[in-house]
Amino acid sequence: MKVRVKFSKNGSVKFLGHLDTMRYFQKAVRRAGIPIAFSSGFRPHMIISFAAPLSVGVTSDGEYFDMELSEKMASRELVERFNGAMAPGFQVLSARKVPEGKKYNAMSMTAAADYEISLKGQPKIEKLAEKAEHFYSQPAIWAEKETKKGGKTVDLKPGIYQMTVKDSVCTMRLAASSANYVKPIMVLNAFSAYLGQNLDWDRCAVHRAEVYANEGSTEKPRFVPLDRLGENIE
């Protein structure tokens, strides 16, 4: 049985990197007594895979991993067992059965993510919400992006699905697939250049609110939270 687990990552554990978070949950599975399945072969390992990695220092209420169980366990019991073994800052929010097959893998299905960026403590900018609207309405948003072959100028606009500013919080929905991944810091830097101001990324509190699959098309996306694609186990 393939199960998709949704969890939050807040407080001091936001400073754990992706690999450390993976190792933590492997240990939590053992502590919680979850009947996880193992691969075959000379060195068996837990069948568990995470969705989009979360940057160090970013909190989240929408993180996911898939795992295979060796025996059936109800969603409620899975959540209770996990949370009984969690360190402060981590909380499992749901555990739902999802279809088998590589195309239903959380990592391969990830298409977009919502971010909330607090701009409190930044230089005061008049009519910031209006300027954010004008910035987003541009036909193209150019930025420098680092690649394995060096830096290049790219248009971020196709990967910015939404962007608004309200009460000093910038909300963005950005592309998060392996083929098209837009980091919030890239958008903020482009916005800074547009404003002619220095918005300091290191002073921003960044939160990832949700991660989505796209059940529509590239031209007409229909974003669905990854946990909505499964069903509760009774």
mmCIF file of C-alpha atoms in Angstrom:
data_model
loop_
_atom_site.group_PDB
_atom_site.id
_atom_site.type_symbol
_atom_site.label_atom_id
_atom_site.label_comp_id
_atom_site.label_asym_id
_atom_site.label_seq_id
_atom_site.Cartn_x
_atom_site.Cartn_y
_atom_site.Cartn_z
ATOM 1 C CA MET A 1 0.000 0.000 0.000
ATOM 2 C CA LYS A 2 1.369 3.381 -1.031
ATOM 3 C CA VAL A 3 0.711 6.196 1.446
ATOM 4 C CA ARG A 4 1.302 9.939 1.086
ATOM 5 C CA VAL A 5 2.202 11.712 4.313
ATOM 6 C CA LYS A 6 1.768 15.466 4.730
ATOM 7 C CA PHE A 7 3.726 17.227 7.462
ATOM 8 C CA SER A 8 4.638 20.666 8.741
ATOM 9 C CA LYS A 9 8.104 21.960 9.582
ATOM 10 C CA ASN A 10 8.233 24.990 11.863
ATOM 11 C CA GLY A 11 10.361 26.504 14.601
ATOM 12 C CA SER A 12 14.053 25.662 14.925
ATOM 13 C CA VAL A 13 13.813 22.532 12.727
ATOM 14 C CA LYS A 14 13.587 24.889 9.730
ATOM 15 C CA PHE A 15 17.393 24.908 9.882
ATOM 16 C CA LEU A 16 17.565 21.189 9.070
ATOM 17 C CA GLY A 17 18.549 20.545 5.469
ATOM 18 C CA HIS A 18 16.712 18.200 3.119
ATOM 19 C CA LEU A 19 18.970 15.181 3.689
ATOM 20 C CA ASP A 20 18.814 15.585 7.468
ATOM 21 C CA THR A 21 15.015 15.818 7.281
ATOM 22 C CA MET A 22 14.914 12.578 5.286
ATOM 23 C CA ARG A 23 17.122 10.833 7.841
ATOM 24 C CA TYR A 24 14.987 12.173 10.670
ATOM 25 C CA PHE A 25 11.804 10.673 9.238
ATOM 26 C CA GLN A 26 13.503 7.331 8.608
ATOM 27 C CA LYS A 27 14.295 7.225 12.321
ATOM 28 C CA ALA A 28 10.796 8.439 13.208
ATOM 29 C CA VAL A 29 9.301 5.564 11.197
ATOM 30 C CA ARG A 30 11.242 3.111 13.370
ATOM 31 C CA ARG A 31 10.364 4.856 16.642
ATOM 32 C CA ALA A 32 6.687 5.004 15.713
ATOM 33 C CA GLY A 33 6.554 1.336 14.745
ATOM 34 C CA ILE A 34 5.234 2.054 11.238
ATOM 35 C CA PRO A 35 5.094 -1.153 9.132
ATOM 36 C CA ILE A 36 7.088 0.275 6.237
ATOM 37 C CA ALA A 37 8.115 -1.895 3.287
ATOM 38 C CA PHE A 38 11.768 -2.429 2.370
ATOM 39 C CA SER A 39 13.398 -2.911 -0.999
ATOM 40 C CA SER A 40 14.831 -6.302 -1.918
ATOM 41 C CA GLY A 41 18.498 -6.988 -2.615
ATOM 42 C CA PHE A 42 21.782 -7.064 -0.738
ATOM 43 C CA ARG A 43 21.182 -3.747 1.095
ATOM 44 C CA PRO A 44 17.427 -3.324 1.735
ATOM 45 C CA HIS A 45 16.242 0.220 2.393
ATOM 46 C CA MET A 46 12.945 1.836 3.329
ATOM 47 C CA ILE A 47 10.701 2.539 0.353
ATOM 48 C CA ILE A 48 10.191 6.230 1.013
ATOM 49 C CA SER A 49 10.591 9.279 -1.251
ATOM 50 C CA PHE A 50 10.134 12.987 -0.599
ATOM 51 C CA ALA A 51 8.514 15.632 -2.798
ATOM 52 C CA ALA A 52 10.066 19.051 -3.498
ATOM 53 C CA PRO A 53 13.042 19.819 -1.192
ATOM 54 C CA LEU A 54 12.596 22.747 1.199
ATOM 55 C CA SER A 55 15.331 25.381 1.466
ATOM 56 C CA VAL A 56 17.118 25.731 4.794
ATOM 57 C CA GLY A 57 15.521 28.438 6.954
ATOM 58 C CA VAL A 58 12.087 28.145 5.310
ATOM 59 C CA THR A 59 9.109 26.934 7.366
ATOM 60 C CA SER A 60 6.247 24.969 5.861
ATOM 61 C CA ASP A 61 2.760 23.569 6.404
ATOM 62 C CA GLY A 62 2.770 21.628 3.139
ATOM 63 C CA GLU A 63 5.597 19.074 2.989
ATOM 64 C CA TYR A 64 5.097 15.558 1.591
ATOM 65 C CA PHE A 65 6.664 12.150 1.284
ATOM 66 C CA ASP A 66 5.421 8.834 -0.112
ATOM 67 C CA MET A 67 6.077 5.502 1.558
ATOM 68 C CA GLU A 68 5.010 1.911 1.030
ATOM 69 C CA LEU A 69 3.511 -0.084 3.886
ATOM 70 C CA SER A 70 3.991 -3.816 4.342
ATOM 71 C CA GLU A 71 0.557 -4.062 5.969
ATOM 72 C CA LYS A 72 -2.575 -1.954 6.155
ATOM 73 C CA MET A 73 -2.828 0.739 8.839
ATOM 74 C CA ALA A 74 -5.627 3.291 9.237
ATOM 75 C CA SER A 75 -4.863 6.934 8.448
ATOM 76 C CA ARG A 76 -5.775 8.055 11.958
ATOM 77 C CA GLU A 77 -3.443 5.533 13.571
ATOM 78 C CA LEU A 78 -0.587 6.450 11.236
ATOM 79 C CA VAL A 79 -0.925 10.132 12.133
ATOM 80 C CA GLU A 80 -1.154 9.391 15.867
ATOM 81 C CA ARG A 81 1.872 7.083 15.816
ATOM 82 C CA PHE A 82 3.988 9.541 13.881
ATOM 83 C CA ASN A 83 3.090 12.480 16.111
ATOM 84 C CA GLY A 84 3.861 10.430 19.193
ATOM 85 C CA ALA A 85 7.422 10.147 17.899
ATOM 86 C CA MET A 86 7.886 13.683 16.508
ATOM 87 C CA ALA A 87 10.363 16.257 17.783
ATOM 88 C CA PRO A 88 9.066 19.807 18.446
ATOM 89 C CA GLY A 89 8.620 21.628 15.146
ATOM 90 C CA PHE A 90 7.531 18.602 13.132
ATOM 91 C CA GLN A 91 3.888 17.515 12.909
ATOM 92 C CA VAL A 92 2.269 14.956 10.635
ATOM 93 C CA LEU A 93 -0.997 16.396 9.283
ATOM 94 C CA SER A 94 -2.410 13.547 7.191
ATOM 95 C CA ALA A 95 -1.663 10.095 5.775
ATOM 96 C CA ARG A 96 -3.663 9.017 2.722
ATOM 97 C CA LYS A 97 -3.580 6.086 0.340
ATOM 98 C CA VAL A 98 -2.533 7.056 -3.202
ATOM 99 C CA PRO A 99 -2.402 5.095 -6.486
ATOM 100 C CA GLU A 100 0.617 2.924 -7.310
ATOM 101 C CA GLY A 101 2.932 3.723 -10.205
ATOM 102 C CA LYS A 102 5.777 6.129 -10.950
ATOM 103 C CA LYS A 103 3.513 8.751 -12.510
ATOM 104 C CA TYR A 104 1.767 9.152 -9.133
ATOM 105 C CA ASN A 105 5.048 9.706 -7.281
ATOM 106 C CA ALA A 106 4.934 12.886 -5.166
ATOM 107 C CA MET A 107 8.211 14.207 -6.554
ATOM 108 C CA SER A 108 7.284 13.679 -10.208
ATOM 109 C CA MET A 109 3.778 15.124 -9.664
ATOM 110 C CA THR A 110 4.948 18.324 -7.968
ATOM 111 C CA ALA A 111 4.125 21.275 -10.225
ATOM 112 C CA ALA A 112 3.785 24.375 -8.018
ATOM 113 C CA ALA A 113 4.117 25.708 -4.488
ATOM 114 C CA ASP A 114 2.663 28.600 -2.482
ATOM 115 C CA TYR A 115 5.005 30.868 -0.518
ATOM 116 C CA GLU A 116 4.331 33.610 2.024
ATOM 117 C CA ILE A 117 7.184 36.092 2.493
ATOM 118 C CA SER A 118 7.067 38.645 5.288
ATOM 119 C CA LEU A 119 8.449 42.025 4.206
ATOM 120 C CA LYS A 120 8.343 43.505 7.709
ATOM 121 C CA GLY A 121 11.600 45.193 8.592
ATOM 122 C CA GLN A 122 12.306 46.065 4.950
ATOM 123 C CA PRO A 123 12.589 49.662 3.705
ATOM 124 C CA LYS A 124 9.180 51.327 3.629
ATOM 125 C CA ILE A 125 7.849 51.532 0.079
ATOM 126 C CA GLU A 126 4.784 53.597 -0.756
ATOM 127 C CA LYS A 127 1.946 51.794 -2.563
ATOM 128 C CA LEU A 128 3.805 48.480 -2.349
ATOM 129 C CA ALA A 129 0.735 46.366 -3.192
ATOM 130 C CA GLU A 130 0.048 48.443 -6.296
ATOM 131 C CA LYS A 131 3.671 48.218 -7.410
ATOM 132 C CA ALA A 132 3.631 44.445 -6.909
ATOM 133 C CA GLU A 133 0.585 44.254 -9.167
ATOM 134 C CA HIS A 134 2.355 46.305 -11.835
ATOM 135 C CA PHE A 135 5.491 44.156 -11.492
ATOM 136 C CA TYR A 136 3.508 40.945 -11.971
ATOM 137 C CA SER A 137 1.550 42.333 -14.936
ATOM 138 C CA GLN A 138 4.730 42.757 -16.998
ATOM 139 C CA PRO A 139 4.841 40.534 -20.111
ATOM 140 C CA ALA A 140 8.273 39.257 -19.025
ATOM 141 C CA ILE A 141 10.250 39.255 -15.776
ATOM 142 C CA TRP A 142 13.952 38.804 -16.438
ATOM 143 C CA ALA A 143 16.427 37.520 -13.857
ATOM 144 C CA GLU A 144 19.852 35.920 -13.608
ATOM 145 C CA LYS A 145 19.755 32.176 -12.914
ATOM 146 C CA GLU A 146 22.690 29.977 -11.975
ATOM 147 C CA THR A 147 22.947 26.697 -13.895
ATOM 148 C CA LYS A 148 25.565 23.924 -14.113
ATOM 149 C CA LYS A 149 26.978 25.723 -17.141
ATOM 150 C CA GLY A 150 27.087 29.108 -15.402
ATOM 151 C CA GLY A 151 24.732 32.054 -15.145
ATOM 152 C CA LYS A 152 22.131 32.935 -17.753
ATOM 153 C CA THR A 153 19.264 35.385 -18.124
ATOM 154 C CA VAL A 154 15.819 33.764 -17.964
ATOM 155 C CA ASP A 155 12.215 34.932 -18.059
ATOM 156 C CA LEU A 156 10.577 34.052 -14.726
ATOM 157 C CA LYS A 157 7.065 35.096 -15.763
ATOM 158 C CA PRO A 158 5.892 31.664 -17.063
ATOM 159 C CA GLY A 159 6.771 30.200 -13.643
ATOM 160 C CA ILE A 160 5.006 32.852 -11.535
ATOM 161 C CA TYR A 161 1.348 31.846 -11.432
ATOM 162 C CA GLN A 162 0.246 34.377 -8.794
ATOM 163 C CA MET A 163 1.815 37.240 -6.866
ATOM 164 C CA THR A 164 0.221 39.746 -4.494
ATOM 165 C CA VAL A 165 1.287 41.904 -1.552
ATOM 166 C CA LYS A 166 -1.027 42.621 1.373
ATOM 167 C CA ASP A 167 -0.201 43.858 4.884
ATOM 168 C CA SER A 168 3.562 43.480 4.284
ATOM 169 C CA VAL A 169 3.191 39.830 3.201
ATOM 170 C CA CYS A 170 4.098 38.851 -0.350
ATOM 171 C CA THR A 171 2.207 35.740 -1.496
ATOM 172 C CA MET A 172 3.458 33.823 -4.525
ATOM 173 C CA ARG A 173 2.481 30.652 -6.364
ATOM 174 C CA LEU A 174 5.577 29.491 -8.209
ATOM 175 C CA ALA A 175 6.489 26.637 -10.537
ATOM 176 C CA ALA A 176 8.128 23.794 -8.604
ATOM 177 C CA SER A 177 8.589 20.962 -11.097
ATOM 178 C CA SER A 178 11.986 19.508 -11.975
ATOM 179 C CA ALA A 179 11.696 20.997 -15.477
ATOM 180 C CA ASN A 180 10.536 24.439 -14.312
ATOM 181 C CA TYR A 181 11.542 25.489 -10.807
ATOM 182 C CA VAL A 182 11.371 29.113 -9.689
ATOM 183 C CA LYS A 183 12.849 30.013 -6.317
ATOM 184 C CA PRO A 184 11.130 32.769 -4.319
ATOM 185 C CA ILE A 185 14.469 34.531 -3.776
ATOM 186 C CA MET A 186 14.808 34.962 -7.549
ATOM 187 C CA VAL A 187 11.408 36.645 -7.746
ATOM 188 C CA LEU A 188 12.159 38.858 -4.738
ATOM 189 C CA ASN A 189 15.490 39.937 -6.256
ATOM 190 C CA ALA A 190 13.757 40.779 -9.551
ATOM 191 C CA PHE A 191 11.100 42.707 -7.623
ATOM 192 C CA SER A 192 13.853 44.586 -5.753
ATOM 193 C CA ALA A 193 15.450 45.594 -9.037
ATOM 194 C CA TYR A 194 12.072 46.721 -10.368
ATOM 195 C CA LEU A 195 11.495 48.876 -7.276
ATOM 196 C CA GLY A 196 15.048 50.219 -7.231
ATOM 197 C CA GLN A 197 15.199 49.132 -3.578
ATOM 198 C CA ASN A 198 17.222 46.553 -1.673
ATOM 199 C CA LEU A 199 14.778 44.001 -0.241
ATOM 200 C CA ASP A 200 16.996 41.928 2.040
ATOM 201 C CA TRP A 201 16.198 38.221 1.626
ATOM 202 C CA ASP A 202 18.067 37.350 4.855
ATOM 203 C CA ARG A 203 15.626 39.495 6.856
ATOM 204 C CA CYS A 204 12.528 37.860 5.347
ATOM 205 C CA ALA A 205 10.523 35.160 7.109
ATOM 206 C CA VAL A 206 9.638 32.680 4.346
ATOM 207 C CA HIS A 207 6.894 30.069 4.654
ATOM 208 C CA ARG A 208 5.829 27.414 2.153
ATOM 209 C CA ALA A 209 2.092 26.996 2.594
ATOM 210 C CA GLU A 210 1.297 24.214 0.121
ATOM 211 C CA VAL A 211 2.639 22.048 -2.713
ATOM 212 C CA TYR A 212 0.500 21.189 -5.747
ATOM 213 C CA ALA A 213 0.096 18.790 -8.646
ATOM 214 C CA ASN A 214 -1.291 20.049 -11.940
ATOM 215 C CA GLU A 215 -4.397 18.176 -13.092
ATOM 216 C CA GLY A 216 -4.930 20.569 -15.979
ATOM 217 C CA SER A 217 -2.597 21.468 -18.840
ATOM 218 C CA THR A 218 0.431 23.708 -19.233
ATOM 219 C CA GLU A 219 -1.746 26.374 -20.852
ATOM 220 C CA LYS A 220 -4.633 25.972 -18.372
ATOM 221 C CA PRO A 221 -3.235 24.587 -15.123
ATOM 222 C CA ARG A 222 -5.541 23.241 -12.426
ATOM 223 C CA PHE A 223 -3.542 22.979 -9.237
ATOM 224 C CA VAL A 224 -4.533 20.431 -6.582
ATOM 225 C CA PRO A 225 -2.769 19.909 -3.215
ATOM 226 C CA LEU A 226 -0.836 16.642 -3.270
ATOM 227 C CA ASP A 227 -2.837 15.139 -0.408
ATOM 228 C CA ARG A 228 -6.141 15.654 -2.261
ATOM 229 C CA LEU A 229 -5.114 12.984 -4.750
ATOM 230 C CA GLY A 230 -5.455 10.233 -2.140
ATOM 231 C CA GLU A 231 -8.099 8.837 0.199
ATOM 232 C CA ASN A 232 -8.251 8.146 3.900
ATOM 233 C CA ILE A 233 -7.529 4.591 5.025
ATOM 234 C CA GLU A 234 -10.242 3.259 7.320
#
